[in-house]
Structure formats: structure tokens, C-alpha cells
mmCIF file of C-alpha atoms and ligand atoms in Angstrom:
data_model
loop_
_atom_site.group_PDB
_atom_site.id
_atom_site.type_symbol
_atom_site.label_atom_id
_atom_site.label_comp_id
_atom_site.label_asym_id
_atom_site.label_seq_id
_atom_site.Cartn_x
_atom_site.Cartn_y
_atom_site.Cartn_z
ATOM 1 C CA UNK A 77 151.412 113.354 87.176
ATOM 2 C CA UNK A 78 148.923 115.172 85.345
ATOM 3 C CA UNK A 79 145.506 115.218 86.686
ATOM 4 C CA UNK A 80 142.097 115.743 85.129
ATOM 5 C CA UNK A 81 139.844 118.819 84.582
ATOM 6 C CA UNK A 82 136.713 118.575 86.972
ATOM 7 C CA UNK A 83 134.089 119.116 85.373
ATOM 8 C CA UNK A 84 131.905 121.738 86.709
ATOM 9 C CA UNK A 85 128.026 120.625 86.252
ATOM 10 C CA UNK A 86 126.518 122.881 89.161
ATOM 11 C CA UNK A 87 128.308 125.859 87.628
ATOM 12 C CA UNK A 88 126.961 124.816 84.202
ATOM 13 C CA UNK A 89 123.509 123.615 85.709
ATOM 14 C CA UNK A 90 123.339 127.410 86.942
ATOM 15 C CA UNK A 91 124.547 129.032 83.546
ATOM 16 C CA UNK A 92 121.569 126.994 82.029
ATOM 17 C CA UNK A 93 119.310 127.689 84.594
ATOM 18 C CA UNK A 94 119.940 131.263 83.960
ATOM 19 C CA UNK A 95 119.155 131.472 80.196
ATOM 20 C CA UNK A 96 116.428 129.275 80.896
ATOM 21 C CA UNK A 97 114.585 132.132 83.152
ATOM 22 C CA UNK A 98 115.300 134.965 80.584
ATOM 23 C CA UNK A 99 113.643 132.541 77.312
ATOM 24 C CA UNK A 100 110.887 131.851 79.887
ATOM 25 C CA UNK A 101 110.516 135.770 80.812
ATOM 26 C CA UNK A 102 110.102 136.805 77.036
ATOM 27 C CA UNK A 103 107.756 133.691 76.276
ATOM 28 C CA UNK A 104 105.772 135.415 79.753
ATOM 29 C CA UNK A 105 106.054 138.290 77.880
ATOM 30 C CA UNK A 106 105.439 137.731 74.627
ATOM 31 C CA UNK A 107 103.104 134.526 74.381
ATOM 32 C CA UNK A 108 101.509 135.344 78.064
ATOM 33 C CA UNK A 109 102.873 131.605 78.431
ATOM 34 C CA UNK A 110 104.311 130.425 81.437
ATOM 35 C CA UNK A 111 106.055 127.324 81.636
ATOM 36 C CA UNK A 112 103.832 124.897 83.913
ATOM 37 C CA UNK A 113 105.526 121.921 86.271
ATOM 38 C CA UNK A 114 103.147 119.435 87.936
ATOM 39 C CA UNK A 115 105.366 117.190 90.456
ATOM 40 C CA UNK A 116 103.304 113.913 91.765
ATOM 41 C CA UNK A 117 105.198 112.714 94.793
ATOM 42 C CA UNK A 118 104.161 109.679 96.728
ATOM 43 C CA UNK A 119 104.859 108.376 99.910
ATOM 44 C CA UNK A 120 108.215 109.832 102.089
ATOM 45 C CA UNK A 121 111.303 108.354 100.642
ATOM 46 C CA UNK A 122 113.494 110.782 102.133
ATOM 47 C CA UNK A 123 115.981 110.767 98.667
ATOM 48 C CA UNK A 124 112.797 111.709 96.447
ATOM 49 C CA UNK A 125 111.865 114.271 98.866
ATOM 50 C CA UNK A 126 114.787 116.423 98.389
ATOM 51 C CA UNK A 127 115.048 115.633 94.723
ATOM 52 C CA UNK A 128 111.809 117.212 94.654
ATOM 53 C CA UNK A 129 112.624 119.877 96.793
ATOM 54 C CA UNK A 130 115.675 120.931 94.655
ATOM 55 C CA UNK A 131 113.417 120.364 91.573
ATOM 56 C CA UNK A 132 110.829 122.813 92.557
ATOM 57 C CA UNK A 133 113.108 125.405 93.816
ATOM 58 C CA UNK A 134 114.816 125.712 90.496
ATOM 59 C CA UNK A 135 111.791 125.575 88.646
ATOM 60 C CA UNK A 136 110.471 128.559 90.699
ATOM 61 C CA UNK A 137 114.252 130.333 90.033
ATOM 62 C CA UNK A 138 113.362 129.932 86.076
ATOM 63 C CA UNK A 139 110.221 131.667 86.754
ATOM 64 C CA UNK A 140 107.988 128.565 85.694
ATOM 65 C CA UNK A 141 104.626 127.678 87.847
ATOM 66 C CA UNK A 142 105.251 124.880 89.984
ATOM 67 C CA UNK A 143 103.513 122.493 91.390
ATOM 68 C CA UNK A 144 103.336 119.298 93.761
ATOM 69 C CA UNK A 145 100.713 116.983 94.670
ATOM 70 C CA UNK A 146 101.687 115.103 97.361
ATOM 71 C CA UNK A 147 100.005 111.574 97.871
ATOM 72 C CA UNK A 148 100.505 109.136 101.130
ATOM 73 C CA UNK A 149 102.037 105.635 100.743
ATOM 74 C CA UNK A 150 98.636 103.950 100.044
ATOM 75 C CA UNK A 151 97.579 106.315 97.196
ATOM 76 C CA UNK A 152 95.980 103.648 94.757
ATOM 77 C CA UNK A 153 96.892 103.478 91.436
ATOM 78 C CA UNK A 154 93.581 104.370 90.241
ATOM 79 C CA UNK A 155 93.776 107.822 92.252
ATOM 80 C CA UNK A 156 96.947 108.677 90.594
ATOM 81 C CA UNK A 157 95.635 108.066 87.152
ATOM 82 C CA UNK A 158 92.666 109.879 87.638
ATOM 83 C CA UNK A 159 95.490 112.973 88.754
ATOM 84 C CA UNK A 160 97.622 112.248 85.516
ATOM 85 C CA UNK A 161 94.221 112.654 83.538
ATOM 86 C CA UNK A 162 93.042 116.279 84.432
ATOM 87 C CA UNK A 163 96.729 117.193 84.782
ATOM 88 C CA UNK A 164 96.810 115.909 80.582
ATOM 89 C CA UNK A 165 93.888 117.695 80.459
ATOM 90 C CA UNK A 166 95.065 120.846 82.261
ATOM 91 C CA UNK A 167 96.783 124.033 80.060
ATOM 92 C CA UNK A 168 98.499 125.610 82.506
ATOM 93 C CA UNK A 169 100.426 122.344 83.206
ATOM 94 C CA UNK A 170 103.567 121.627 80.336
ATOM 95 C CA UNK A 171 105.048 119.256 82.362
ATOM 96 C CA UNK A 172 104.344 116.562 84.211
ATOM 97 C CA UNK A 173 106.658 114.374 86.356
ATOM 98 C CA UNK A 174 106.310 111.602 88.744
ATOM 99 C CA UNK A 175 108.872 110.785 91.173
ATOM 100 C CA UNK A 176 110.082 107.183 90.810
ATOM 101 C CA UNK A 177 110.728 104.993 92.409
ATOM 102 C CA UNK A 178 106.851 104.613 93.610
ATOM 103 C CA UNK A 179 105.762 102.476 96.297
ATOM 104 C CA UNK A 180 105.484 98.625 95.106
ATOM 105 C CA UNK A 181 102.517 98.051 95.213
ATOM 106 C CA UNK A 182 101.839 100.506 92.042
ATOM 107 C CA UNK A 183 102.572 99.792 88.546
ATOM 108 C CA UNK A 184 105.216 102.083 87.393
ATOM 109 C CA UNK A 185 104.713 101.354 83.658
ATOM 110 C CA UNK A 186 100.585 101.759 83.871
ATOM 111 C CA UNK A 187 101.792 105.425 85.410
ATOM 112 C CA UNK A 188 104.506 106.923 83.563
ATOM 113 C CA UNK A 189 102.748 105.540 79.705
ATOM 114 C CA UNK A 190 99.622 107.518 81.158
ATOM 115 C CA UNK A 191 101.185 111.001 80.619
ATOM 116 C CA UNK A 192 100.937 112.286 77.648
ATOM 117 C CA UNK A 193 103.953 112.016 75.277
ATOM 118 C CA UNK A 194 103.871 115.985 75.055
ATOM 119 C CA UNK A 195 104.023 117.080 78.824
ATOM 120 C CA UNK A 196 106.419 113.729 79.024
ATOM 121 C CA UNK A 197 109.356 115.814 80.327
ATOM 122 C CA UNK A 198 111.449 112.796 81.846
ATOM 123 C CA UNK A 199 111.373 111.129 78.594
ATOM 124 C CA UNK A 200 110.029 108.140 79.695
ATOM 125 C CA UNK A 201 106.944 107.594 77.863
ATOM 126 C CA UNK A 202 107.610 104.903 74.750
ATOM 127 C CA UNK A 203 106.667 107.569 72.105
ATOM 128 C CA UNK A 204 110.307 109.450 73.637
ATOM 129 C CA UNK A 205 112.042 106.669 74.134
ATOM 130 C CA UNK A 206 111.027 105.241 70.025
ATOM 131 C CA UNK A 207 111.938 109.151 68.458
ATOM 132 C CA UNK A 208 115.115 108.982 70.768
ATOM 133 C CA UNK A 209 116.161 105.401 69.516
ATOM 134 C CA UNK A 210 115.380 106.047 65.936
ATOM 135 C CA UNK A 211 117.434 109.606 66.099
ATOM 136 C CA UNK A 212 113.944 112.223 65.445
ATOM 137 C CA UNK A 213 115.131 114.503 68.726
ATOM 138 C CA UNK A 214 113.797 117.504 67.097
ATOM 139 C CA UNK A 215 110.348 117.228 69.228
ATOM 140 C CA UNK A 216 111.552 113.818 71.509
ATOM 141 C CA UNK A 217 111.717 114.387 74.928
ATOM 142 C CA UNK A 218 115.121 113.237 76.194
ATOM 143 C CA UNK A 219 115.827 112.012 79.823
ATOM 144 C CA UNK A 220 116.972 114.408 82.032
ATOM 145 C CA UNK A 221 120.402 112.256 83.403
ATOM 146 C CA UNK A 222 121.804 111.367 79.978
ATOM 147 C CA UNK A 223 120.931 114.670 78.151
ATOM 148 C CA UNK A 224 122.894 116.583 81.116
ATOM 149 C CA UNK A 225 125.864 113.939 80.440
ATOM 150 C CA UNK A 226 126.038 114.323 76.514
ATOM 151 C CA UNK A 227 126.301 118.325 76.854
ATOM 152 C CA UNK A 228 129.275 117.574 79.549
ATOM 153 C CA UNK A 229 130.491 115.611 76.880
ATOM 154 C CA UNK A 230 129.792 117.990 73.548
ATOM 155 C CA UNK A 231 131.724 120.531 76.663
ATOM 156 C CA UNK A 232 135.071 118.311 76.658
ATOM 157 C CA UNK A 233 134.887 116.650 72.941
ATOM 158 C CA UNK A 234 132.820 119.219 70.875
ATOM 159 C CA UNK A 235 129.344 117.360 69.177
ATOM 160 C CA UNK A 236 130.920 115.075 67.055
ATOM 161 C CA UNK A 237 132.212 112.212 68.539
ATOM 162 C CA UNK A 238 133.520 109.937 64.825
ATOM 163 C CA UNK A 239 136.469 107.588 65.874
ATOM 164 C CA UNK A 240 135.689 107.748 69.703
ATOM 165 C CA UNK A 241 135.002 104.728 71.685
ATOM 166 C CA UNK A 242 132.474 105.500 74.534
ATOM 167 C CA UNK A 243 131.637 102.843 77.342
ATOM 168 C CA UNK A 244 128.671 102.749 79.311
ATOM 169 C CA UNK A 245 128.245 101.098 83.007
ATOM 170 C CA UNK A 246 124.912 100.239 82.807
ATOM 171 C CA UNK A 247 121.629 99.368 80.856
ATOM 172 C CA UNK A 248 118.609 101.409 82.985
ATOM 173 C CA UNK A 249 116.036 102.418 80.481
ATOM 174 C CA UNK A 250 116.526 105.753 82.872
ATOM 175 C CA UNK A 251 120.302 106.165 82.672
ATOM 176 C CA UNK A 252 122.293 103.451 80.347
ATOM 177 C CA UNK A 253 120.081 102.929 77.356
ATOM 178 C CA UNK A 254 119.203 106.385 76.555
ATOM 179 C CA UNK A 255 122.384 107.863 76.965
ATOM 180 C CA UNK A 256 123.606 105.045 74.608
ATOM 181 C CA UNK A 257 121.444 106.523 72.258
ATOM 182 C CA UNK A 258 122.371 109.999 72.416
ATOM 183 C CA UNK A 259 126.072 109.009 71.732
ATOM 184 C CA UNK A 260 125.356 106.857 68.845
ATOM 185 C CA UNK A 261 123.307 109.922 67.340
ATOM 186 C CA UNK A 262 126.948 111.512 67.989
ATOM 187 C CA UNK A 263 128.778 109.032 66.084
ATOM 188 C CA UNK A 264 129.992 107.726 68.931
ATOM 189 C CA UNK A 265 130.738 104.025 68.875
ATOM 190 C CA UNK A 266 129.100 102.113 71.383
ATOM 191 C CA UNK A 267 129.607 99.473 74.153
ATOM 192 C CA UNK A 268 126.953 99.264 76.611
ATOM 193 C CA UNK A 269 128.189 96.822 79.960
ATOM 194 C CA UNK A 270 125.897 95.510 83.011
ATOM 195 C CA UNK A 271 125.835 93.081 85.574
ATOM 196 C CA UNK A 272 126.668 89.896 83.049
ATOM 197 C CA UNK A 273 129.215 91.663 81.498
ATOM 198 C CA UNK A 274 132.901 89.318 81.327
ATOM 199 C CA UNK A 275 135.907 91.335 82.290
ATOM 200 C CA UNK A 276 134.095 94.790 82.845
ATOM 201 C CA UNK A 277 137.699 96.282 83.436
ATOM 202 C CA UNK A 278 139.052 95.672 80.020
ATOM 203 C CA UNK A 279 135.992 96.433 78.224
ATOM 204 C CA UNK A 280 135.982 100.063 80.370
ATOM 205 C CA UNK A 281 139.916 100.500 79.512
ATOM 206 C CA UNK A 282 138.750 100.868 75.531
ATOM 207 C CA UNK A 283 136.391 104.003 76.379
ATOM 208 C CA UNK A 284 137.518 107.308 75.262
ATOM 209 C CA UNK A 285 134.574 107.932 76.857
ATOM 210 C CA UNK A 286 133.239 106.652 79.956
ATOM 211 C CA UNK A 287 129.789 106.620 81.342
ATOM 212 C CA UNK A 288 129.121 105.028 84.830
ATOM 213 C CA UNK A 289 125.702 104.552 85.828
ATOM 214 C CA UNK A 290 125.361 101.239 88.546
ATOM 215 C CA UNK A 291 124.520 102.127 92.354
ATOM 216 C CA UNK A 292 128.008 100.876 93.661
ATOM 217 C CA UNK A 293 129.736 103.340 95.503
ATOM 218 C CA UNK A 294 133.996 103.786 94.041
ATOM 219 C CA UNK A 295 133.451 100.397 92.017
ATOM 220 C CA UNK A 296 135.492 102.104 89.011
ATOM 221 C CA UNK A 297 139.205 102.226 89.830
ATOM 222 C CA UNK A 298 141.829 104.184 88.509
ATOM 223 C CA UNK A 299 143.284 101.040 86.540
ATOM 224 C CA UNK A 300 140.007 100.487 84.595
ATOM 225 C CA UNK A 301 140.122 104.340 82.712
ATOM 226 C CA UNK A 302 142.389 104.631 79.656
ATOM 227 C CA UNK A 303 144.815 107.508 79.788
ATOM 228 C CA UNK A 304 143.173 110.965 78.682
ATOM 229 C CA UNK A 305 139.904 109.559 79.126
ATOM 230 C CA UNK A 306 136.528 111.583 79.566
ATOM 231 C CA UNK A 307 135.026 110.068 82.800
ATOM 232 C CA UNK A 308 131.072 110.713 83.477
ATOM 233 C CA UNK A 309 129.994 109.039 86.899
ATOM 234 C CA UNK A 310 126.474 109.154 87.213
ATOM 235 C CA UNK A 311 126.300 107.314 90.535
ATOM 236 C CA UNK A 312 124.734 108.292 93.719
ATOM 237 C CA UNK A 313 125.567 106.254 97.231
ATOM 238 C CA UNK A 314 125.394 107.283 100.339
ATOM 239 C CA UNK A 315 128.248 105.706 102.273
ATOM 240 C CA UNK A 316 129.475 106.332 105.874
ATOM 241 C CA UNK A 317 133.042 107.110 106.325
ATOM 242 C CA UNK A 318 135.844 108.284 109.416
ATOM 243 C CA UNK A 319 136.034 111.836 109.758
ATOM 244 C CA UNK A 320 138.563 112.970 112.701
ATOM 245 C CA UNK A 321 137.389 109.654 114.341
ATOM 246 C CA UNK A 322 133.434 110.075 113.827
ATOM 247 C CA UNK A 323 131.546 108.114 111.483
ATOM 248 C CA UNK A 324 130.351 110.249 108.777
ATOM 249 C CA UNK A 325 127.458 109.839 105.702
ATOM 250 C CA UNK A 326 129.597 111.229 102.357
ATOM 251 C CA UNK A 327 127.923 110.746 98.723
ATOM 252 C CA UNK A 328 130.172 109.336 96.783
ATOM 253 C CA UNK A 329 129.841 108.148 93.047
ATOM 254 C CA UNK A 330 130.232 104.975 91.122
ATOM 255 C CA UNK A 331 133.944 105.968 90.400
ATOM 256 C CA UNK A 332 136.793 106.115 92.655
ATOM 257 C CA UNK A 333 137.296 109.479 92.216
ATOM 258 C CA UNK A 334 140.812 110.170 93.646
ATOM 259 C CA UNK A 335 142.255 106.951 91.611
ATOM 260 C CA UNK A 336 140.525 108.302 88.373
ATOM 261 C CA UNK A 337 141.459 111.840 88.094
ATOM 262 C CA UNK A 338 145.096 110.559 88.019
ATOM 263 C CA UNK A 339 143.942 109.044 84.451
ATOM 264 C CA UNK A 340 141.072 110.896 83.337
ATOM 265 C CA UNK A 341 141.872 114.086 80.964
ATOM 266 C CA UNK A 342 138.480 115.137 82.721
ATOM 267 C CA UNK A 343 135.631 114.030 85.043
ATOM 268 C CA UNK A 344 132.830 115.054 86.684
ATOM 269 C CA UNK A 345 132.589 114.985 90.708
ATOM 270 C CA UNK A 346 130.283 113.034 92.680
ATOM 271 C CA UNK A 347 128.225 115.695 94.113
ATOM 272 C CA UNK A 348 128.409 118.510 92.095
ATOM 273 C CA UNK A 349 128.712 117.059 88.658
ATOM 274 C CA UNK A 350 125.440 114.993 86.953
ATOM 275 C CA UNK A 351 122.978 115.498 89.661
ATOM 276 C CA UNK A 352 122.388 119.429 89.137
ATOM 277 C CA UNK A 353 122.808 119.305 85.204
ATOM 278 C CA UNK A 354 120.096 116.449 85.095
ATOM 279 C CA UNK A 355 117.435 119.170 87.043
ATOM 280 C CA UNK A 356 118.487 121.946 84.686
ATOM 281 C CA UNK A 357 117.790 119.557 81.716
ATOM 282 C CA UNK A 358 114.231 119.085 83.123
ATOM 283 C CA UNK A 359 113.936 122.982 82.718
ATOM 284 C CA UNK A 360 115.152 123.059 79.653
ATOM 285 C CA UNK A 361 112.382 120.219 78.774
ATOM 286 C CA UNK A 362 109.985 121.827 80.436
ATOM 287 C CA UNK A 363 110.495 124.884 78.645
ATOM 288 C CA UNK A 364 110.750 123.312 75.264
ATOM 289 C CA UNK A 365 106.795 121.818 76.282
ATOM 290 C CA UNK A 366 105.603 125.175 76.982
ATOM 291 C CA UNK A 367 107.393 126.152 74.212
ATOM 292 C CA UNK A 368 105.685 123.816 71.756
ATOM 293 C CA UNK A 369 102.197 124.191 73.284
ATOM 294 C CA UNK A 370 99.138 125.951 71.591
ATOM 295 C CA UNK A 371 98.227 127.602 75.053
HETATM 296 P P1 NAD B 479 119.551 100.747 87.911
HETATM 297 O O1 NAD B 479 119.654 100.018 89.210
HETATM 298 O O2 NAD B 479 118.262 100.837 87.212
HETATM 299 O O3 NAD B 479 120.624 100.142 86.888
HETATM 300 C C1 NAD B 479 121.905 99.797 87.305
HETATM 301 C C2 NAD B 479 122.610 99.099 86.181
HETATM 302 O O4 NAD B 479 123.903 98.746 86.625
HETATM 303 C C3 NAD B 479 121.928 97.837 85.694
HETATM 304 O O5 NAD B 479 121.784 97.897 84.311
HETATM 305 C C4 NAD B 479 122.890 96.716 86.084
HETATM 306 O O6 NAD B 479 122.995 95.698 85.093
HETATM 307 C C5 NAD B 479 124.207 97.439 86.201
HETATM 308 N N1 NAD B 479 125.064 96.786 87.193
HETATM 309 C C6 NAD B 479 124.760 96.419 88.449
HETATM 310 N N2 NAD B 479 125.812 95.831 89.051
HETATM 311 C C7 NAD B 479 126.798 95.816 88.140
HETATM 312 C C8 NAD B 479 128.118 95.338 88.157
HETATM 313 N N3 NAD B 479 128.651 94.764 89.226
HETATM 314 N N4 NAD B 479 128.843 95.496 87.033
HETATM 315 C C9 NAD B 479 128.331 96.083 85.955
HETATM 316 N N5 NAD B 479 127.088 96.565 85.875
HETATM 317 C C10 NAD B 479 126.323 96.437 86.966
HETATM 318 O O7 NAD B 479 120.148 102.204 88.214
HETATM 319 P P2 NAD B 479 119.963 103.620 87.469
HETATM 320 O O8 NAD B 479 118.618 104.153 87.744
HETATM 321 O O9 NAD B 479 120.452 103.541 86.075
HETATM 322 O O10 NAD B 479 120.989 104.483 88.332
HETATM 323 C C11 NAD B 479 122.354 104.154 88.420
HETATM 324 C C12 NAD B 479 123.033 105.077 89.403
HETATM 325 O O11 NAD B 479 122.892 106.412 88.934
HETATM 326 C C13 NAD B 479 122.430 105.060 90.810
HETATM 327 O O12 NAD B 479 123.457 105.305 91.760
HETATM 328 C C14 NAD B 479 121.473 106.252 90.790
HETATM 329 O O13 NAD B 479 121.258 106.782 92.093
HETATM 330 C C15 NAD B 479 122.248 107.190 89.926
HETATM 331 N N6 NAD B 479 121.427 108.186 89.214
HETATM 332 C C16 NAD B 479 121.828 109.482 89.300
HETATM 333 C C17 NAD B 479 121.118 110.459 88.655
HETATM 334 C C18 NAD B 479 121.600 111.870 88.737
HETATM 335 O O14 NAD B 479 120.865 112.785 88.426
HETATM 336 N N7 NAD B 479 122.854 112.096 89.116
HETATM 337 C C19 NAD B 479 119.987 110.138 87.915
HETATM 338 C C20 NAD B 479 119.610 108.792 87.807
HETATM 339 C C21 NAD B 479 120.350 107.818 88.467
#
């Protein structure tokens, strides 16, 4: 039985990361411009913590100033708009992120619509999300995740996608509904599913393309992936597993991985496969706002 081509996203990540530092050396050069990258961070959720970690380090590999501001649990919401403001307010800072998910007692919305739409290099502020939706990507700021999984996909399928039938697993306005977007802007046609959806695995079996984004860990089996499919599992969970008789913690995505590479013409792996393309994409669009600003 043939089985599928894994795709490679931390060896692509780096290959991006790469030509990322030598554009950002000759706009050093050139412009005396160097790509700024404000982190806010609050509380300890140990996930965001290394997200954060690996975000910085490979800003600092691309040459970029980086920085974090680190605020307890309690932070109010008024002290972290008060940051957002001078950070809008501050040249040397292109890009500004905050790690989500923030403690509840903040409102997310109130704090990622206070950035400004041009250091907005998640792609979350409405202004991104409206020039995404309406196809003006020229100076949009795309998410990180689904930007990473379209050039996976361009990789496998070239940019066009006319005729193909892509399937998404999930409606996030992080994950689901922008990549939805990007495919449809590829001519993709489009079927996004989520929790209501009737008979998930038949709709799934139609993709030529298919995009898992949920939070369960395996819950895509082999059966569910038409033949010579292009499989994209965007799922992160942390399950514990048997290993020589010891419980073990593995990360595992929302696909069953060993069942779908029997099907798939290609996939990407659960680690190794959206997670480091999705940081270099926040390079790249951290570039692009340094890129694009007067200072
Ligand atoms: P979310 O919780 O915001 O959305 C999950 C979606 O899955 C919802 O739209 C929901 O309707 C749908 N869903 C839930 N149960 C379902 C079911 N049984 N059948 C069909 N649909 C169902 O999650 P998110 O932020 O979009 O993230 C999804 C996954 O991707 C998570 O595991 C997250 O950790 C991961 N993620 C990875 C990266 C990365 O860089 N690799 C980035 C973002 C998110």
C-alpha cells in the first residue's frame, strides 16, 4: 500500500526563517530598520509559555528586536490597554502580539481590537479579518496557523486550487474561518464542518483537501480521508500513552496519523508539521510591518 508524503513544516519553517533574516539584514542595512516584536504574556499557562519561548527565539534568529512584557494573572484590563497604547505609539515596535488565551476575567475582544490594524501581526484585528474575507491580502494581515497551512498546500497542489474540494474541521475565527478564506481566494471550493455538523465522516470523505482544526486528539480516522487526499492536521493534544510499560505525555494531532497516511497522498505530522510554519508566518508578518512602516 502506498503511503503518503510527510510533509515537512519544521524543515520549511527553517527555509523561511532563513530568507526571512537575510530580507531583514538588508532592510538593517539599507533602511536602518529593524523589524520590532512586542510579546504581552499574561499569567503562567505553561502551553503559552513555551509558545512564547519558541516565538522569541526565532524572532531573535531572524535578527528582529524582541520583546516580552510579562504581566501576573491579575493584570487588569485597563493596565494592558494602557501597554497596547504606547506600544501603538512606539516606532521601534512593528509588531505586536498578545498571547491568547488570557485569563477570564479579561476581555479578549476589548484587547486584541486595541492594536492597531498595522502592527496587527496575528491577524486578528476586524480591519484583517474584513480585507482577508473580501480577498484585498495585498496589505491584510493573515493569521499565522492558516497562512502556514495554505503555503503547505500551494507546496503539494501549486496556488490554484479550481475543481478541488477542500474540507475544513472547524470554524475558530483563529484557525477554521480564516483558512476558509484563504482557500476560497484559491478557488478552492469550500465546506467548512463543526460541532453540529451531520455525518462529519462523509462530508470529510469529499475533501481533496483536508483541514483539521478541533482539540480532539486522533478523532480523524483513516476511513474518513478520500484516497490521494492532502491531509493538514492542525491539532495540538497532549495525551498520555504506554511506553515500554510507563505512562508517557505524546502530542498527538486531531488526525489519526498512522490510519491516514495509508490514504493521504500527503500530510503533515503532529509535531513537526503546522506548529513551526505558523511561528515562521509571524516573521514573515512581522517583517512585512516593518516593511510597510515609515520608520
Ligand atoms: P477552537 O476550540 O476555537 O475551535 C474548535 C472547533 O472545532 C470549533 O469550531 C468546534 O465547532 C469544532 N469542533 C469541536 N468538536 C467537534 C466535533 N466533535 N466535530 C466537529 N467539529 C468539532 O480551537 P482552535 O483555536 O481553532 O484550535 C483547534 C486546534 O488547533 C487545537 O488543538 C489547537 O491547539 C490547535 N492549534 C494549533 C495551532 C498551531 O500552530 N499548530 C494554532 C492554533 C490552534
Amino acid at each position: 500500500m502506498a503511503t503518503a508524503a510527510i510533509i515537512d513544516g519544521k524543515a520549511k519553517a527553517a527555509e523561511l526563517s532563513s530568507a526571512i533574516a537575510k530580507t531583514t539584514a538588508a532592510l538593517i542595512n539599507d533602511r536602518k530598520v529593524t523589524p520590532g516584536l512586542t510579546v504581552v504574556i499574561v499569567g503562567e499557562d505553561p502551553a503559552s509559555q513555551v509558545y512564547v519561548r519558541n516565538k522569541q527565539r526565532t524572532a531573535k534568529a531572524c535578527g528582529f528586536n524582541s520583546v516580552q512584557h510579562s504581566l501576573g494573572a491579575d493584570a487588569t484590563q485597563d493596565k494592558i490597554l494602557t501597554l497596547i497604547d504606547s506600544l501603538n505609539k512606539d516606532e521601534s515596535v512593528h509588531g505586536i502580539l498578545v498571547q491568547l488565551p488570557l485569563p477570564v476575567h479579561l476581555d479578549e475582544q476589548a484587547i486584541t481590537q486595541a492594536i492597531l490594524p498595522a502592527k496587527d501581526v496575528d491577524g486578528f484585528h476586524f480591519q484583517n479579518i474584513g480585507k482577508l474575507t473580501a480577498g484585498h491580502l495585498d496589505d491584510a494581515f493573515v493569521p499565522c496557523t492558516p497562512a502556514g497551512c495554505m503555503l503547505m498546500i500551494e507546496d503539494q497542489l501549486g496556488k490554484d486550487l479550481s475543481g478541488l474540494n477542500a474540507v475544513i474541521i472547524g470554524r475558530s475565527n483563529i484557525v477554521g474561518k480564516p483558512m476558509a478564506s484563504l482557500l476560497l481566494k484559491a478557488n478552492a471550493t469550500v465546506t467548512i464542518c463543526h460541532s453540529r455538523t451531520k455525518d462529519l465522516p462523509a462530508v470529510a470523505r469529499n475533501a481533496d483537501i483536508l483541514v483539521a482544526a478541533v482539540g480532539r486528539a486522533k478523532m480523524v480516522k483513516g476511513d474518513w480521508i478520500k484516497p490521494g487526499a492532502v491531509v493538514i492536521d492542525v491539532g495540538i493534544n497532549r495525551i498520555e500513552e504506554e511506553l515500554d510499560g510507563k505512562p508517557k505525555n505524546r502530542l498527538v494531532g486531531d488526525v489519526d496519523f498512522d490510519e491516514a497516511k495509508a490514504v493521504a497522498s500527503a500530510i503533515t505530522p503532529v509535531p513537526g508539521g503546522v506548529g513551526p510554519m505558523t511561528i515562521a508566518l509571524l516573521m514573515l508578518n512581522t517583517l512585512s510591518a516593518a516593511e510597510r512602516s515609515n520608520s
